[in-house]
PDB file of C-alpha atoms in Angstrom:
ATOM      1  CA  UNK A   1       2.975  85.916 -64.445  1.00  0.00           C
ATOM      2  CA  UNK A   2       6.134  86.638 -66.016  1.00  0.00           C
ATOM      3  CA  UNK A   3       6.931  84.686 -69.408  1.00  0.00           C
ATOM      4  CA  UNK A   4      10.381  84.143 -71.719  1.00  0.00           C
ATOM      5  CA  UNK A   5       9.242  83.323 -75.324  1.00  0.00           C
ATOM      6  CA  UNK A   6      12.123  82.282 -78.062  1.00  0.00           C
ATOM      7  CA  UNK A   7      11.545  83.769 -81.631  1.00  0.00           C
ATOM      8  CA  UNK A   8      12.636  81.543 -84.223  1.00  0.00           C
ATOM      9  CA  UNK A   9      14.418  82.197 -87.231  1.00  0.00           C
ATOM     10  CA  UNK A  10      11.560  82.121 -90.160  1.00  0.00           C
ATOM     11  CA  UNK A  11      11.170  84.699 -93.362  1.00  0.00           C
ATOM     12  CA  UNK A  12      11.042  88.414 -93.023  1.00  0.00           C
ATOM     13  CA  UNK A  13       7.398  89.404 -92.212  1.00  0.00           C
ATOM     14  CA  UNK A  14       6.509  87.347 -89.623  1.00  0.00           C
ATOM     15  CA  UNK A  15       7.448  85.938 -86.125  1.00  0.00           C
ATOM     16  CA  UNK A  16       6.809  82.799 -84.285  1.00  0.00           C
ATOM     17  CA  UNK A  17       6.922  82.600 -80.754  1.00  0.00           C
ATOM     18  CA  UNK A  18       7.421  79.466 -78.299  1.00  0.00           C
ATOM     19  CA  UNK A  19       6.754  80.207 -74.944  1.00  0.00           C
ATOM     20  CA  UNK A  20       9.186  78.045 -72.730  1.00  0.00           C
ATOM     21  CA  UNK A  21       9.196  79.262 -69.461  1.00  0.00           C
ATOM     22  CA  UNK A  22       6.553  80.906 -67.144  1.00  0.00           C
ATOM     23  CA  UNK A  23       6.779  82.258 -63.569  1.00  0.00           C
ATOM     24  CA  UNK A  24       5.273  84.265 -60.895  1.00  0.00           C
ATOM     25  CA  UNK A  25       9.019  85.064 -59.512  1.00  0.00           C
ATOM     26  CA  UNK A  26      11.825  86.733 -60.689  1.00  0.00           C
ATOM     27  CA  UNK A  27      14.061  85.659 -63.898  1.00  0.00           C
ATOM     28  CA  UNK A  28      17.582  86.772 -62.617  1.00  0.00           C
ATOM     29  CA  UNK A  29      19.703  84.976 -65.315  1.00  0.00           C
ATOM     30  CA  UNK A  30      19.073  83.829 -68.803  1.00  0.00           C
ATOM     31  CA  UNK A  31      21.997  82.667 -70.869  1.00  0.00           C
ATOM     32  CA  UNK A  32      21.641  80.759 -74.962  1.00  0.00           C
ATOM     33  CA  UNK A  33      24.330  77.933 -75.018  1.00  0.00           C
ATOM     34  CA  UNK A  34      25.209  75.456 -77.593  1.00  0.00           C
ATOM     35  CA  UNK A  35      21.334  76.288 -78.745  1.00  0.00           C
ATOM     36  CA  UNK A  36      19.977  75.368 -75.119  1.00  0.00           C
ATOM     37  CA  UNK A  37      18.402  78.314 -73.006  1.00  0.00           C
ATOM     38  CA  UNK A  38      19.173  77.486 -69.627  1.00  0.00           C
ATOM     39  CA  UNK A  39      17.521  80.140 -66.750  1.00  0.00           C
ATOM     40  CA  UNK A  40      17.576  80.897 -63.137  1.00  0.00           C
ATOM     41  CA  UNK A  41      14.594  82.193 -61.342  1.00  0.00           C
ATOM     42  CA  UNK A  42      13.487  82.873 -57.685  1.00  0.00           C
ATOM     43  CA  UNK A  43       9.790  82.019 -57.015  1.00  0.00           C
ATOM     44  CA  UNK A  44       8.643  81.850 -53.429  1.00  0.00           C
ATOM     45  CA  UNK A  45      11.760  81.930 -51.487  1.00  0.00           C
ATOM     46  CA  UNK A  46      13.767  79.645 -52.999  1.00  0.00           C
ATOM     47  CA  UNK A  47      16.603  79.911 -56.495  1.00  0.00           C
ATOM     48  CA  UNK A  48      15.751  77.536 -59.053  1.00  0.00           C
ATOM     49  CA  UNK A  49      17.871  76.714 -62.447  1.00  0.00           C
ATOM     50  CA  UNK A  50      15.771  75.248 -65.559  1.00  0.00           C
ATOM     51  CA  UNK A  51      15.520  71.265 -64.105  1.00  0.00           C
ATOM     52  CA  UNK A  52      13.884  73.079 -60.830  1.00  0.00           C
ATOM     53  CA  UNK A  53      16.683  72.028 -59.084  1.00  0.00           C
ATOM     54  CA  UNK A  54      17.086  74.542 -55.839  1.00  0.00           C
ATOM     55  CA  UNK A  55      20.337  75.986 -55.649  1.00  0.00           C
ATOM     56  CA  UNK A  56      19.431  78.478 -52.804  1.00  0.00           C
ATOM     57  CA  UNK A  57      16.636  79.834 -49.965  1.00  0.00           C
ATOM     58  CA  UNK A  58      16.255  83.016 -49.029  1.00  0.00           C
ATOM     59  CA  UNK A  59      15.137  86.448 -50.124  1.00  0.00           C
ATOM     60  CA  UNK A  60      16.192  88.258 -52.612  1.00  0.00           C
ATOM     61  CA  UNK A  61      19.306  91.171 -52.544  1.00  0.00           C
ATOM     62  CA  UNK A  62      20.225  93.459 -55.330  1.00  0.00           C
ATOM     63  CA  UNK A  63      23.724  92.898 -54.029  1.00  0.00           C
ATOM     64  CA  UNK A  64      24.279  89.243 -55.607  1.00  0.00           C
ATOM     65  CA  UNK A  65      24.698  89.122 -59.518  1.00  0.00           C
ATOM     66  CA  UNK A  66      23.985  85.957 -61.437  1.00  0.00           C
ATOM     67  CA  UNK A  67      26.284  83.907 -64.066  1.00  0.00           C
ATOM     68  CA  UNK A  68      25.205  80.486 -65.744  1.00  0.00           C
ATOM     69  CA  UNK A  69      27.820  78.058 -67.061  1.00  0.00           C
ATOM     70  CA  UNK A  70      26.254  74.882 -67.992  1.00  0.00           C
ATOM     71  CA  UNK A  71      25.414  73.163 -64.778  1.00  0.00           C
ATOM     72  CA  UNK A  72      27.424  75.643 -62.867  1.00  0.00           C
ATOM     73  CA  UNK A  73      25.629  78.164 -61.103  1.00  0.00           C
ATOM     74  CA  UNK A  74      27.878  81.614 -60.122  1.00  0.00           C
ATOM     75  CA  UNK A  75      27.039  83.882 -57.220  1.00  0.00           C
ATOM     76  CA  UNK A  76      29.181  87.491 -56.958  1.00  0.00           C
ATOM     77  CA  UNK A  77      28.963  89.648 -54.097  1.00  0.00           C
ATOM     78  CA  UNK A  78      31.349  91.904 -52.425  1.00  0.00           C
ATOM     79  CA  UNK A  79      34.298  90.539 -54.044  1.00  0.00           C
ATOM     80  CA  UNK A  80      33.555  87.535 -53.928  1.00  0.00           C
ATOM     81  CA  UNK A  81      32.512  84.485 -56.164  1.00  0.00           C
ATOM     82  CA  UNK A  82      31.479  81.551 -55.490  1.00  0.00           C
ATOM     83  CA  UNK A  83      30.144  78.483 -57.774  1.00  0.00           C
ATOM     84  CA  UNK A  84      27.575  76.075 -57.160  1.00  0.00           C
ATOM     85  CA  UNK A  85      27.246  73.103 -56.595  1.00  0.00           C
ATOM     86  CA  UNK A  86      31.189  73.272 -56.470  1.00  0.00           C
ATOM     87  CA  UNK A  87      31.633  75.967 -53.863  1.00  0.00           C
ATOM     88  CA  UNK A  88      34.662  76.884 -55.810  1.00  0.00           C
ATOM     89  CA  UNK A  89      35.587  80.775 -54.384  1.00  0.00           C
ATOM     90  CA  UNK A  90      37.164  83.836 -56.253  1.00  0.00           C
ATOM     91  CA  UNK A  91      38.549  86.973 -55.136  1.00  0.00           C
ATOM     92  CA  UNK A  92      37.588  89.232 -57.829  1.00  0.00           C
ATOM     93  CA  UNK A  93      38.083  93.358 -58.629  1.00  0.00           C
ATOM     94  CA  UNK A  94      34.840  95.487 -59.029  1.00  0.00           C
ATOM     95  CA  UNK A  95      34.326  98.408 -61.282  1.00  0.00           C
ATOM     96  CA  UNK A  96      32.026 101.181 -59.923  1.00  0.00           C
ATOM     97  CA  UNK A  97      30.355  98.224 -57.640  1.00  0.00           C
ATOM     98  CA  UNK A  98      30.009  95.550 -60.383  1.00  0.00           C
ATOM     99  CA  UNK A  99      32.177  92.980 -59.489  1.00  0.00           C
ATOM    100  CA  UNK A 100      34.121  91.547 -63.172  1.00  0.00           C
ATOM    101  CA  UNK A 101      33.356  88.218 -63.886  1.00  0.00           C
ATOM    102  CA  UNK A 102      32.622  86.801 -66.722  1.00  0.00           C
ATOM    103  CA  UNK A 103      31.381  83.013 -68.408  1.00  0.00           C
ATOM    104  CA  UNK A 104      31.101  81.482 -71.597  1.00  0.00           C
ATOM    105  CA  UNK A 105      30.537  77.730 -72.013  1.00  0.00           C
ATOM    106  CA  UNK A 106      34.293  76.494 -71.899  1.00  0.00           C
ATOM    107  CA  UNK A 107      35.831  79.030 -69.266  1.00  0.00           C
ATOM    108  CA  UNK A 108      35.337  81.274 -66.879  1.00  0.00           C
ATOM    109  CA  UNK A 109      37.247  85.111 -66.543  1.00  0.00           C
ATOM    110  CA  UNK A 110      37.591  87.851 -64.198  1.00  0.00           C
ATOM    111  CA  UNK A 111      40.132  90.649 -62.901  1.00  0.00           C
ATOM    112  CA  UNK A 112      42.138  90.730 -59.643  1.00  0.00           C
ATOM    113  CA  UNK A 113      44.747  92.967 -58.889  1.00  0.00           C
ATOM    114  CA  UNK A 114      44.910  95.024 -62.252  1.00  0.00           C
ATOM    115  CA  UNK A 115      45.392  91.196 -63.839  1.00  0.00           C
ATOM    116  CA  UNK A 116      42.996  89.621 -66.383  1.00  0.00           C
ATOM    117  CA  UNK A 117      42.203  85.872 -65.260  1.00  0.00           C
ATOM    118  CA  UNK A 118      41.131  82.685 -67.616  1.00  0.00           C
ATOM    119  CA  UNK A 119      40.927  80.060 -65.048  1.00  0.00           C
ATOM    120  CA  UNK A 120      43.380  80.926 -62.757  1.00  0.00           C
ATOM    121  CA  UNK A 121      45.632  81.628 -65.627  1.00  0.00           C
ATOM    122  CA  UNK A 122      46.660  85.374 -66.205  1.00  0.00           C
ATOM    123  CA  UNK A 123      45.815  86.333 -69.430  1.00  0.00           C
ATOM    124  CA  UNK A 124      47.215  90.105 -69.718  1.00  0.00           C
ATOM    125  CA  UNK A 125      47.360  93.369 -67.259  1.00  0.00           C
ATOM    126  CA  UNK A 126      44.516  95.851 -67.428  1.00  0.00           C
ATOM    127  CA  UNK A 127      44.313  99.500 -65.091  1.00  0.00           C
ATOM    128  CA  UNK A 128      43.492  98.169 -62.045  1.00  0.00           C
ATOM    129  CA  UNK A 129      39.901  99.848 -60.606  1.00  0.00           C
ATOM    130  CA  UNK A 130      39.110 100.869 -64.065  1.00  0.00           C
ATOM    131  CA  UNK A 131      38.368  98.303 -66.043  1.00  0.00           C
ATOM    132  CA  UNK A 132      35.492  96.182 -66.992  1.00  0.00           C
ATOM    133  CA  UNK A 133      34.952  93.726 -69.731  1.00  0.00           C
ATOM    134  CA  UNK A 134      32.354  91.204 -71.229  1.00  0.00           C
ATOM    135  CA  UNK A 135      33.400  87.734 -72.750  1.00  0.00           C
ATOM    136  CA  UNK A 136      31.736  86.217 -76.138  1.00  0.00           C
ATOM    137  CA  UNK A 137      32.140  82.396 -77.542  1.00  0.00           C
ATOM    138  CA  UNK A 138      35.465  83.408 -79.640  1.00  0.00           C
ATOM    139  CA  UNK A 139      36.769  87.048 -78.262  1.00  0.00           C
ATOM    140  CA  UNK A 140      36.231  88.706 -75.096  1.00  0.00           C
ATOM    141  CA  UNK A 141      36.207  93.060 -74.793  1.00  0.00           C
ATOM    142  CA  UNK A 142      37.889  94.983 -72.193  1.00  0.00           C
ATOM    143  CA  UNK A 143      36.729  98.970 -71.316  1.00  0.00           C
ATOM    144  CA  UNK A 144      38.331 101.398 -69.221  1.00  0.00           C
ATOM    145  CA  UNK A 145      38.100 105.127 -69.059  1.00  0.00           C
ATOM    146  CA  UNK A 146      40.340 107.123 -65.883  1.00  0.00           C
ATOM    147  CA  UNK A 147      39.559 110.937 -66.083  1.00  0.00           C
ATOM    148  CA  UNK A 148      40.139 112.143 -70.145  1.00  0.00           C
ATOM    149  CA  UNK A 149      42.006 108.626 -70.731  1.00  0.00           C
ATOM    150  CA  UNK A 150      39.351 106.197 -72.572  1.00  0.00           C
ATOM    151  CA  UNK A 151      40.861 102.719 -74.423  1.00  0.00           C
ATOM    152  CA  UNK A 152      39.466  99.040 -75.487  1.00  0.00           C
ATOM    153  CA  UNK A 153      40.927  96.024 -75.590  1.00  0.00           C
ATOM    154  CA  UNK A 154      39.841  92.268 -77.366  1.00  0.00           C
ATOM    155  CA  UNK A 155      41.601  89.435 -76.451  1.00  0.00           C
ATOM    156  CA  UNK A 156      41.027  85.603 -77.405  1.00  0.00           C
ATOM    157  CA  UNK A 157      38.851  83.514 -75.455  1.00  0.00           C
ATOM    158  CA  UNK A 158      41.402  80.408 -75.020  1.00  0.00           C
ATOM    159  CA  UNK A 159      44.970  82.116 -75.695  1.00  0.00           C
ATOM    160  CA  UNK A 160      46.533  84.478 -73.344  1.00  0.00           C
ATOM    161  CA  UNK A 161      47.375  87.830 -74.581  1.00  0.00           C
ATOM    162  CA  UNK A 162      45.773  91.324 -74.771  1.00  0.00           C
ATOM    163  CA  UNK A 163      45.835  93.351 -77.988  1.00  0.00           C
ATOM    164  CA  UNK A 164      45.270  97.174 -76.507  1.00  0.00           C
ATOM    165  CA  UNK A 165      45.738  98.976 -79.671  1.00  0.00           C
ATOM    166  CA  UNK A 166      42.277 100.051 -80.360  1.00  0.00           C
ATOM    167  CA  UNK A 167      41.307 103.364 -80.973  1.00  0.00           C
ATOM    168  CA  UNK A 168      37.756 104.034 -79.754  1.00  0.00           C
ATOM    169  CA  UNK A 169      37.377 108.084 -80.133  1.00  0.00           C
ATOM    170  CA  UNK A 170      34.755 109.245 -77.241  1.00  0.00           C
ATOM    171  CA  UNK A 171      35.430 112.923 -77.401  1.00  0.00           C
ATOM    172  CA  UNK A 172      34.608 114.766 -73.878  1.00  0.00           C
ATOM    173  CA  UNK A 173      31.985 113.312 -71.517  1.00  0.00           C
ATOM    174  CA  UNK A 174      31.788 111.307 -68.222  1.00  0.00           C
ATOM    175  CA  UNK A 175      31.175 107.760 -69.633  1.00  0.00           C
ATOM    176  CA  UNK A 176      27.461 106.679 -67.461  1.00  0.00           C
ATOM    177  CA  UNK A 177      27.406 103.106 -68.857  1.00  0.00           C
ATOM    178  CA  UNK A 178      28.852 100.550 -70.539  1.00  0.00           C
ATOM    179  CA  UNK A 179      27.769  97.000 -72.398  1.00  0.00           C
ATOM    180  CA  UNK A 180      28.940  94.529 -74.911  1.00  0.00           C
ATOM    181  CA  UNK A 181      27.084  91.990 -75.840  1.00  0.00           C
ATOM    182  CA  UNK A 182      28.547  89.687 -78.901  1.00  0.00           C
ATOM    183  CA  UNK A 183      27.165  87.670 -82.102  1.00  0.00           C
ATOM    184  CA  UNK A 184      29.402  83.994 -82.721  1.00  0.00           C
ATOM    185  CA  UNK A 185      32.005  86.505 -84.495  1.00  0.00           C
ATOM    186  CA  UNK A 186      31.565  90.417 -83.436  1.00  0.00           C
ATOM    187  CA  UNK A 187      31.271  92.103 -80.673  1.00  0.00           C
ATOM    188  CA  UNK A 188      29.011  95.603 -80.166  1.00  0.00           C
ATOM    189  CA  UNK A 189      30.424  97.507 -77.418  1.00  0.00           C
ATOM    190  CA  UNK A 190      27.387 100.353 -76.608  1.00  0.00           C
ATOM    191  CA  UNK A 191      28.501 103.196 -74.291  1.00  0.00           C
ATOM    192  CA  UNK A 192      26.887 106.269 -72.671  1.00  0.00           C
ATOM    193  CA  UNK A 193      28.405 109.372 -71.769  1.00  0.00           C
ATOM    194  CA  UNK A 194      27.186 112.587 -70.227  1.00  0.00           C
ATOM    195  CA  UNK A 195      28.290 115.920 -71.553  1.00  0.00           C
ATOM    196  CA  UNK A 196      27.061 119.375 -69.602  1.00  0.00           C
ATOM    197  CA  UNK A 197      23.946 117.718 -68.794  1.00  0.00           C
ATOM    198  CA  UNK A 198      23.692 115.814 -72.020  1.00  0.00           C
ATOM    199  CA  UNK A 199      23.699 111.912 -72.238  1.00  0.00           C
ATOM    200  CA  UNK A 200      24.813 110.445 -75.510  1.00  0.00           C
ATOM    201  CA  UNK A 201      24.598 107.199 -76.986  1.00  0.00           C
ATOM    202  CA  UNK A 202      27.871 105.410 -79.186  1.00  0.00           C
ATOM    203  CA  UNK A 203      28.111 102.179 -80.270  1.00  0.00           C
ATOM    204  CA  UNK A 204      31.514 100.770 -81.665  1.00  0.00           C
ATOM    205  CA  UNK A 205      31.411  97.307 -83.704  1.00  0.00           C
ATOM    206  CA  UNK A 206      34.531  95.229 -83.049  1.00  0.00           C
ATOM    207  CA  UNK A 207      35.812  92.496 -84.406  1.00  0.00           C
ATOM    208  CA  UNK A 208      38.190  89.401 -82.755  1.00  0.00           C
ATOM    209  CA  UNK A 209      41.017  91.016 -84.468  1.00  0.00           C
ATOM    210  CA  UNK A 210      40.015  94.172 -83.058  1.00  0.00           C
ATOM    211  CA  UNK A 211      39.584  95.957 -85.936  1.00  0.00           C
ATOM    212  CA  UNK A 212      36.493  98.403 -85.736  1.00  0.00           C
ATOM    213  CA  UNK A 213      33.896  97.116 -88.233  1.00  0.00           C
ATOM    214  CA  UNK A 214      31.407  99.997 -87.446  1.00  0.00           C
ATOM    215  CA  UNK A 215      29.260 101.704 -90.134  1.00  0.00           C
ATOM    216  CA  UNK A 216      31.252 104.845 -89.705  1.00  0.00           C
ATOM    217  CA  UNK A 217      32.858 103.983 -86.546  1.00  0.00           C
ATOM    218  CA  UNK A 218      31.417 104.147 -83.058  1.00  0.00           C
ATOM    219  CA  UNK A 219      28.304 106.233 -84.594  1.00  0.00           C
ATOM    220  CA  UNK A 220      25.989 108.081 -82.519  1.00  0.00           C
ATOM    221  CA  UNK A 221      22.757 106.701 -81.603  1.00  0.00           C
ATOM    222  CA  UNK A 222      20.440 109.664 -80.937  1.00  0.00           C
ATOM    223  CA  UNK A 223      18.262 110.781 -77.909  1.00  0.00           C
ATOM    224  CA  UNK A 224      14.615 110.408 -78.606  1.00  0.00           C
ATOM    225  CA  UNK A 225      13.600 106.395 -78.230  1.00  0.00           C
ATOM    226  CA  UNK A 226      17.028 104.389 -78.766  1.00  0.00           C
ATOM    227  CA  UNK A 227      16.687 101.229 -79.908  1.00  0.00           C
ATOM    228  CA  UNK A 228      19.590  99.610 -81.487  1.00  0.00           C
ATOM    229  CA  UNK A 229      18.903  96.724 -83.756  1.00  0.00           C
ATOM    230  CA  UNK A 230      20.480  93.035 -83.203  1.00  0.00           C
ATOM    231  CA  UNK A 231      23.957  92.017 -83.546  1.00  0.00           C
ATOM    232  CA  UNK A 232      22.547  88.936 -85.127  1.00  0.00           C
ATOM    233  CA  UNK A 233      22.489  90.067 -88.224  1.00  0.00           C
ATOM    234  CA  UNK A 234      24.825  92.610 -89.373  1.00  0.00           C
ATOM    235  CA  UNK A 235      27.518  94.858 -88.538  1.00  0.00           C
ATOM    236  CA  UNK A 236      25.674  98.413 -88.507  1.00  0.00           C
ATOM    237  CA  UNK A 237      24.734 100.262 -85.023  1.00  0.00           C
ATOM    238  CA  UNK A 238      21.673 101.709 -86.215  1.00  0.00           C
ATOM    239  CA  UNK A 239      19.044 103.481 -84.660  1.00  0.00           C
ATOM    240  CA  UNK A 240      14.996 104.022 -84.787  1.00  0.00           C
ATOM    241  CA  UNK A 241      14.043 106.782 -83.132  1.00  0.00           C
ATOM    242  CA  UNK A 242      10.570 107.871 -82.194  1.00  0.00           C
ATOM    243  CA  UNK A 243       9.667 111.021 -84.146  1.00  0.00           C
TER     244      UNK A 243
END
């Protein structure tokens, strides 16, 4: 029995837990908006959102990936994505076989043909087949690394316009993985990159502007136990590492 409990915000020192959801299946999308958690899941065959409704039947694939936008329900694969209940369909670029797509609660954003796209409008160019990105409630982040060339770009969630001047200093290494995930006004880009045999952790802060409001500035998270603490509430990438 799988659960998904929400943590309240009460004083330091102690934590309150609501469980809201429980399930024998799979969660495959969880997403906070406007204060509401809305879910997917897939118990016995079939692909449920919160109100139970059934979207989908069928078995499970690791090739589909999972977006929730209010009612909308978005299914990626190969290219491809398509929204339900609208059956609305979107040719979209992938990056190392993740297709890029992206959803907040007012639009929807993805790249096709080395162009960034806000609802069929083109916000900005990006390096085609190297680029991914992650979209928060004010800013969205773009990443891209092609051989020793690394760069980031913000840009605003309703305006068109990219604003590629940020400096994000990597240093040598094969970048392994990337992630952003954002607060209502910053966004925490974490990245890991291999070095002869070595993996490495940075995070970078950034802000809509994107100006880098790191502690130091895309600081090194250790090896041993890496657990960076919430964007939620503050601006440092810090780490706890277990001794």
């Amino acid at each position: 029995m799988k659960s998904v409990g929400i943590a309240p915000l009460i004083p330091p020192g102690s934590v309150q837990v609501t469980t809201v959801l429980q399930t024998d299946g799979v969660i495959l999308a969880a997403t906070l908006t406007a204060g509401q958690l809305q879910w997917l899941i897939w118990e016995e065959g079939q692909f449920k959102r919160k109100d139970r409704t059934v979207l989908l039947t069928g078995d499970l694939s690791p090739e589909f990936a999972w977006y929730l936008q209010g009612q909308t329900t978005w299914i990626a694969q190969q290219g491809q994505v398509v929204g339900l209940p609208t059956t609305e369909r979107i040719a979209v670029d992938s990056y190392q076989g993740r297709p890029q797509f992206a959803v907040n609660d007012r639009h929807r954003y993805w790249l096709h043909q080395g162009q960034l796209m806000r609802d069929h409008a083109v916000v900005g160019e990006v390096l085609a087949g190297q680029t991914q990105f992650w979209v928060g409630p004010r800013f969205g982040l773009g990443f891209y690394r092609a051989g020793q060339l690394n760069g980031a770009f913000v840009f605003d969630a309703d305006r068109s316009g990219i604003n590629d001047r940020l400096s994000l200093s990597m240093g040598a290494g094969t970048v392994v993985a990337a992630h952003c995930t954002f607060s209502q006004s910053l966004g925490w880009l974490f990245v890991t990159l291999q070095d002869q045999g070595v993996l490495q952790q940075r995070c970078w802060v950034i802000a809509p502007t994107g100006q880098d409001a790191s502690a130091g500035g895309g600081r090194g998270m250790g090896r041993n136990g890496i657990r960076p603490l919430s964007p939620l509430g503050g601006r440092r990438c810090a780490v706890r590492g277990h001794g």
